mmCIF file of C-alpha atoms in Angstrom:
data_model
loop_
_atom_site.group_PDB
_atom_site.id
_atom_site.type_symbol
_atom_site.label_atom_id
_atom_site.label_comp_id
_atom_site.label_asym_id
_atom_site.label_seq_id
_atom_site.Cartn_x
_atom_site.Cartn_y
_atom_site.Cartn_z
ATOM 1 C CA UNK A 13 31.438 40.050 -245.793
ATOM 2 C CA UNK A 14 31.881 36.408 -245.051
ATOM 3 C CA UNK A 15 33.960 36.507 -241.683
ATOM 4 C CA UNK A 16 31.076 39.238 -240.354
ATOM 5 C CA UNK A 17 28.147 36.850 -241.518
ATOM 6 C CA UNK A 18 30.075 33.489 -239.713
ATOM 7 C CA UNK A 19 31.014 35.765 -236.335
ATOM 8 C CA UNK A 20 27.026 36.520 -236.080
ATOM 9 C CA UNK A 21 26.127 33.446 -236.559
ATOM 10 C CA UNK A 22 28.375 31.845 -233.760
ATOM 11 C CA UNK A 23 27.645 34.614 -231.699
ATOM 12 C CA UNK A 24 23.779 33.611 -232.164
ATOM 13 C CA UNK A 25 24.522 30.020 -231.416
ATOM 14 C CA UNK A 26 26.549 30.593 -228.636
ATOM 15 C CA UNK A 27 23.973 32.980 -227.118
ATOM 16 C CA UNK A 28 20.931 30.356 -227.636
ATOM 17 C CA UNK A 29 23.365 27.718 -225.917
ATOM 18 C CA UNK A 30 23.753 30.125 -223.091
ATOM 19 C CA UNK A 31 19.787 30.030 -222.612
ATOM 20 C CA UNK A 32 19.091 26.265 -222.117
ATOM 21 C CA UNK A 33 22.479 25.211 -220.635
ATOM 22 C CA UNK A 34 21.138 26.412 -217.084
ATOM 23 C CA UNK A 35 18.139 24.091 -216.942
ATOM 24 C CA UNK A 36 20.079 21.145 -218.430
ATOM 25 C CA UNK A 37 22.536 21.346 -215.598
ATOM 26 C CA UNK A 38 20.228 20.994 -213.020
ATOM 27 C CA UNK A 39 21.362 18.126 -210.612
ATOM 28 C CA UNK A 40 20.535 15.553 -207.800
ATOM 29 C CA UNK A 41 20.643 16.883 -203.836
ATOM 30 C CA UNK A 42 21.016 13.891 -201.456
ATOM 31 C CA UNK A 43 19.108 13.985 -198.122
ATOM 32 C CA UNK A 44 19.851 12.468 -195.389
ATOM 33 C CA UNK A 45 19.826 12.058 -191.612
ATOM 34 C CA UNK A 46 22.353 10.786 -189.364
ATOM 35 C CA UNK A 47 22.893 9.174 -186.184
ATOM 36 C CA UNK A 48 22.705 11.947 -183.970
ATOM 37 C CA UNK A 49 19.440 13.380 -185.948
ATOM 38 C CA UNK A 50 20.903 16.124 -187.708
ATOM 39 C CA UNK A 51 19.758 16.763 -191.500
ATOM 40 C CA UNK A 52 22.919 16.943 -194.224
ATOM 41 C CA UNK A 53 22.127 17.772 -197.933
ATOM 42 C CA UNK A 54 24.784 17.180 -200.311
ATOM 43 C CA UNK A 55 25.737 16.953 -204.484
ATOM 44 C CA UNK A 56 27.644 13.723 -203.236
ATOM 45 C CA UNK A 57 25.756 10.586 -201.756
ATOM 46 C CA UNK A 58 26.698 9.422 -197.922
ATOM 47 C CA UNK A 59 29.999 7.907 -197.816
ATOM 48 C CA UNK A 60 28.932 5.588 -195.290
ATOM 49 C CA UNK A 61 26.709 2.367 -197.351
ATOM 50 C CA UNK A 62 24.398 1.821 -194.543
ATOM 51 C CA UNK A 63 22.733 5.527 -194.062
ATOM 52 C CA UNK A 64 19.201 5.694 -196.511
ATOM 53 C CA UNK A 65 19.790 9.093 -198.449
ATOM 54 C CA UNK A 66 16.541 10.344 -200.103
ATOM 55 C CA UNK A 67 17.672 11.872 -204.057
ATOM 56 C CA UNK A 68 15.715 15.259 -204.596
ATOM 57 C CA UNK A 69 16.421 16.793 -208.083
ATOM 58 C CA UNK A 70 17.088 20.518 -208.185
ATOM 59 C CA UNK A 71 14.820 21.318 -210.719
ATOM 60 C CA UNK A 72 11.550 20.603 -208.872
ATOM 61 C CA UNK A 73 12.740 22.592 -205.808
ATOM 62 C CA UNK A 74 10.621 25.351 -205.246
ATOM 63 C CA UNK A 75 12.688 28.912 -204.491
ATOM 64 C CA UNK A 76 11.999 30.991 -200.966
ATOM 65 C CA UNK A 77 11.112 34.158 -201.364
ATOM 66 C CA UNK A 78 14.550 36.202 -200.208
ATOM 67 C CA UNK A 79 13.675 39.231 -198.129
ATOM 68 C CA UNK A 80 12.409 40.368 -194.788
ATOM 69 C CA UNK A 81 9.314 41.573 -193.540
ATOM 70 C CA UNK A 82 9.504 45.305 -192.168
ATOM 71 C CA UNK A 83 8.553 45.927 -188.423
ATOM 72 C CA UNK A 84 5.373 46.973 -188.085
ATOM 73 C CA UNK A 85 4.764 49.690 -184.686
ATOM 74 C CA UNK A 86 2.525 48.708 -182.126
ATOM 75 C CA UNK A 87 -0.723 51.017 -181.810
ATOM 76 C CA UNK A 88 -0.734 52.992 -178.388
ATOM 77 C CA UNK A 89 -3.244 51.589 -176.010
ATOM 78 C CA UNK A 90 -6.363 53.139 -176.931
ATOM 79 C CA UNK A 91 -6.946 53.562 -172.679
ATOM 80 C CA UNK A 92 -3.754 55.828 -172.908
ATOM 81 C CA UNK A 93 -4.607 57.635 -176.326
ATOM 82 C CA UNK A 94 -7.900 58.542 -175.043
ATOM 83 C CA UNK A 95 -6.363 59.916 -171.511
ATOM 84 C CA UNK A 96 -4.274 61.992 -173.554
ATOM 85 C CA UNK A 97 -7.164 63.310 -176.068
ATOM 86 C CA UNK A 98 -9.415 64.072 -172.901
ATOM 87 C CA UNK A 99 -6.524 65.933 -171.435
ATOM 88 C CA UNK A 100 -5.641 68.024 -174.542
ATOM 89 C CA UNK A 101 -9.637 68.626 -175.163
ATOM 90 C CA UNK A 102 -9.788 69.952 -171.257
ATOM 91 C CA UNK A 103 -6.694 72.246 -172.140
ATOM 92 C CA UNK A 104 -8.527 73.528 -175.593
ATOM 93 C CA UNK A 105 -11.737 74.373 -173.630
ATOM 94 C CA UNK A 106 -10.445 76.044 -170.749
ATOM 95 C CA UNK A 107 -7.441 78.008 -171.905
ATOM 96 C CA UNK A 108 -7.465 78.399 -175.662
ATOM 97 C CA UNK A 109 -3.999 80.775 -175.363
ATOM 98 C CA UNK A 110 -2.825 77.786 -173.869
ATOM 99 C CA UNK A 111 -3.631 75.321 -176.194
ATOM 100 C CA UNK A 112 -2.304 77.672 -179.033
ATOM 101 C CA UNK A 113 0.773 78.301 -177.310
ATOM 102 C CA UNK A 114 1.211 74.377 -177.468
ATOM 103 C CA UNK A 115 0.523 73.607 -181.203
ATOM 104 C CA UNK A 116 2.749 76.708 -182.262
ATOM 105 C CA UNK A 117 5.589 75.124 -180.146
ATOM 106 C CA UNK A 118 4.969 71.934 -180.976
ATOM 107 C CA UNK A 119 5.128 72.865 -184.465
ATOM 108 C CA UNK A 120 8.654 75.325 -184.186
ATOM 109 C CA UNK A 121 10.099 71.949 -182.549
ATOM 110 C CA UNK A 122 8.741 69.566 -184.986
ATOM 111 C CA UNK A 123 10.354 72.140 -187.854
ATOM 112 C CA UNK A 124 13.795 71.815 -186.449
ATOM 113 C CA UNK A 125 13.447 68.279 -185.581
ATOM 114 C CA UNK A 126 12.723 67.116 -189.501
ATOM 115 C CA UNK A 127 15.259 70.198 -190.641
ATOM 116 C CA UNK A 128 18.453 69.400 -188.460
ATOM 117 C CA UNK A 129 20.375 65.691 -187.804
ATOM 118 C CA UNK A 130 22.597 66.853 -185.848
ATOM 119 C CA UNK A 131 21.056 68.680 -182.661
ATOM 120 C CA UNK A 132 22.158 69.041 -178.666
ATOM 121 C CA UNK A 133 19.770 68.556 -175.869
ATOM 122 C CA UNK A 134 20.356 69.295 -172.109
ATOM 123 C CA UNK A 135 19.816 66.644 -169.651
ATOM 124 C CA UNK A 136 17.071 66.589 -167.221
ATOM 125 C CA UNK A 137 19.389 65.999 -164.311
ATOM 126 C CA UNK A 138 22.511 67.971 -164.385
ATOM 127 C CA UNK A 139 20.848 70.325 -167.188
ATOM 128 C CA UNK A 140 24.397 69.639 -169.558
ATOM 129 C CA UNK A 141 24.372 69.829 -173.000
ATOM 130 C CA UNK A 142 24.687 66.242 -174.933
ATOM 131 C CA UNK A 143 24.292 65.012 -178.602
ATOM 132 C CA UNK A 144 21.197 63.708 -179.329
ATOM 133 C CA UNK A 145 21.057 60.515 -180.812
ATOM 134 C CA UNK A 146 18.984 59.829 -184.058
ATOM 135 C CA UNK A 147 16.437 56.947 -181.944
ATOM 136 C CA UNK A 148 16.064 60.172 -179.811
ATOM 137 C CA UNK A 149 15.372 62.850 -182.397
ATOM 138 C CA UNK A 150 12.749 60.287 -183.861
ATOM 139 C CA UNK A 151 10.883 59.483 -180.684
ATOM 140 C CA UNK A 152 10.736 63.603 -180.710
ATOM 141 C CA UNK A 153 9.507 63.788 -184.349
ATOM 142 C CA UNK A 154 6.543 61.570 -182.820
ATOM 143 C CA UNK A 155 6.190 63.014 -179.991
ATOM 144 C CA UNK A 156 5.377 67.029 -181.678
ATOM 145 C CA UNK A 157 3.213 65.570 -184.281
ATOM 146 C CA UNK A 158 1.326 63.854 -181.662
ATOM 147 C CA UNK A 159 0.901 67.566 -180.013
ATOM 148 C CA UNK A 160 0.380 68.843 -183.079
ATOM 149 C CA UNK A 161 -2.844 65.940 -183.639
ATOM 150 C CA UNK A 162 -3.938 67.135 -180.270
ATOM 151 C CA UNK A 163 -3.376 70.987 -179.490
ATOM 152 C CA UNK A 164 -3.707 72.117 -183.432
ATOM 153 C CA UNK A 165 -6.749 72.758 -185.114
ATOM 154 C CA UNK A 166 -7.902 71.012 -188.081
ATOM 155 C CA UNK A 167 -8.415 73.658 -191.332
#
């Protein structure tokens, strides 16, 4: 019973040392700038006795936040959006079939788009058959759901 009761008890103490040894090593950062204005930090003062080095201690550094921010997309112009909403609203009130005929494609295409990775497209040009990339399938995805916004009814 003894050994079990002294192991505990120096694992204890060895865990509570674990806990404040991090801020008790905190240190001193030197500063400094040389001759040709570039900016060194160092755990070591300058070598060199006649550079000024400025002592910043570790522990009153403040941390960056680590990270990125994401990308944000640009709106449309709203000159273009609107072209394109008076445009679809023309189609809807002239030819209705029309219109349908668009949304139901639009959303067939927008179905395989979001179902399939790996999809082949024919050129415009020479009308052959290529791999399309996934920037490509993407800027499709946006495309039908724009369609969709436009041609499809809201229920």
């Amino acid at each position: 019973m003894l050994k079990v009761n002294t192991f505990s008890t120096m694992l204890c103490r060895w865990f509570w040392l674990g806990l404040f040894i991090g801020p008790v090593s905190a240190g001193v950062i030197y500063t400094w700038v040389d001759e040709n204005g570039v900016t060194h930090y160092s755990q070591q003062a300058p070598q060199q006795e006649n550079i000024k080095a400025e002592k910043l201690y570790s522990e009153d550094l403040e941390q960056a936040k680590v990270g990125f921010i994401a990308p944000v997309k640009k709106a449309k112009a709203t000159s273009e959006a609107n072209e394109l909403e008076k445009s679809a609203a023309l189609i809807k009130e002239k030819d209705a079939k029309q219109a349908q005929s668009i949304c139901e494609s639009a959303k067939h295409n927008l179905d395989i788009l979001t179902t399939h990775t790996k999809l082949i497209r024919q050129t415009s040009d020479s009308g052959e058959s290529v791999a399309m990339t996934e920037e490509d399938r993407q800027a499709s995805i946006a495309q039908q759901q724009e369609r969709i916004k436009l041609f499809c009814d809201k229920k």
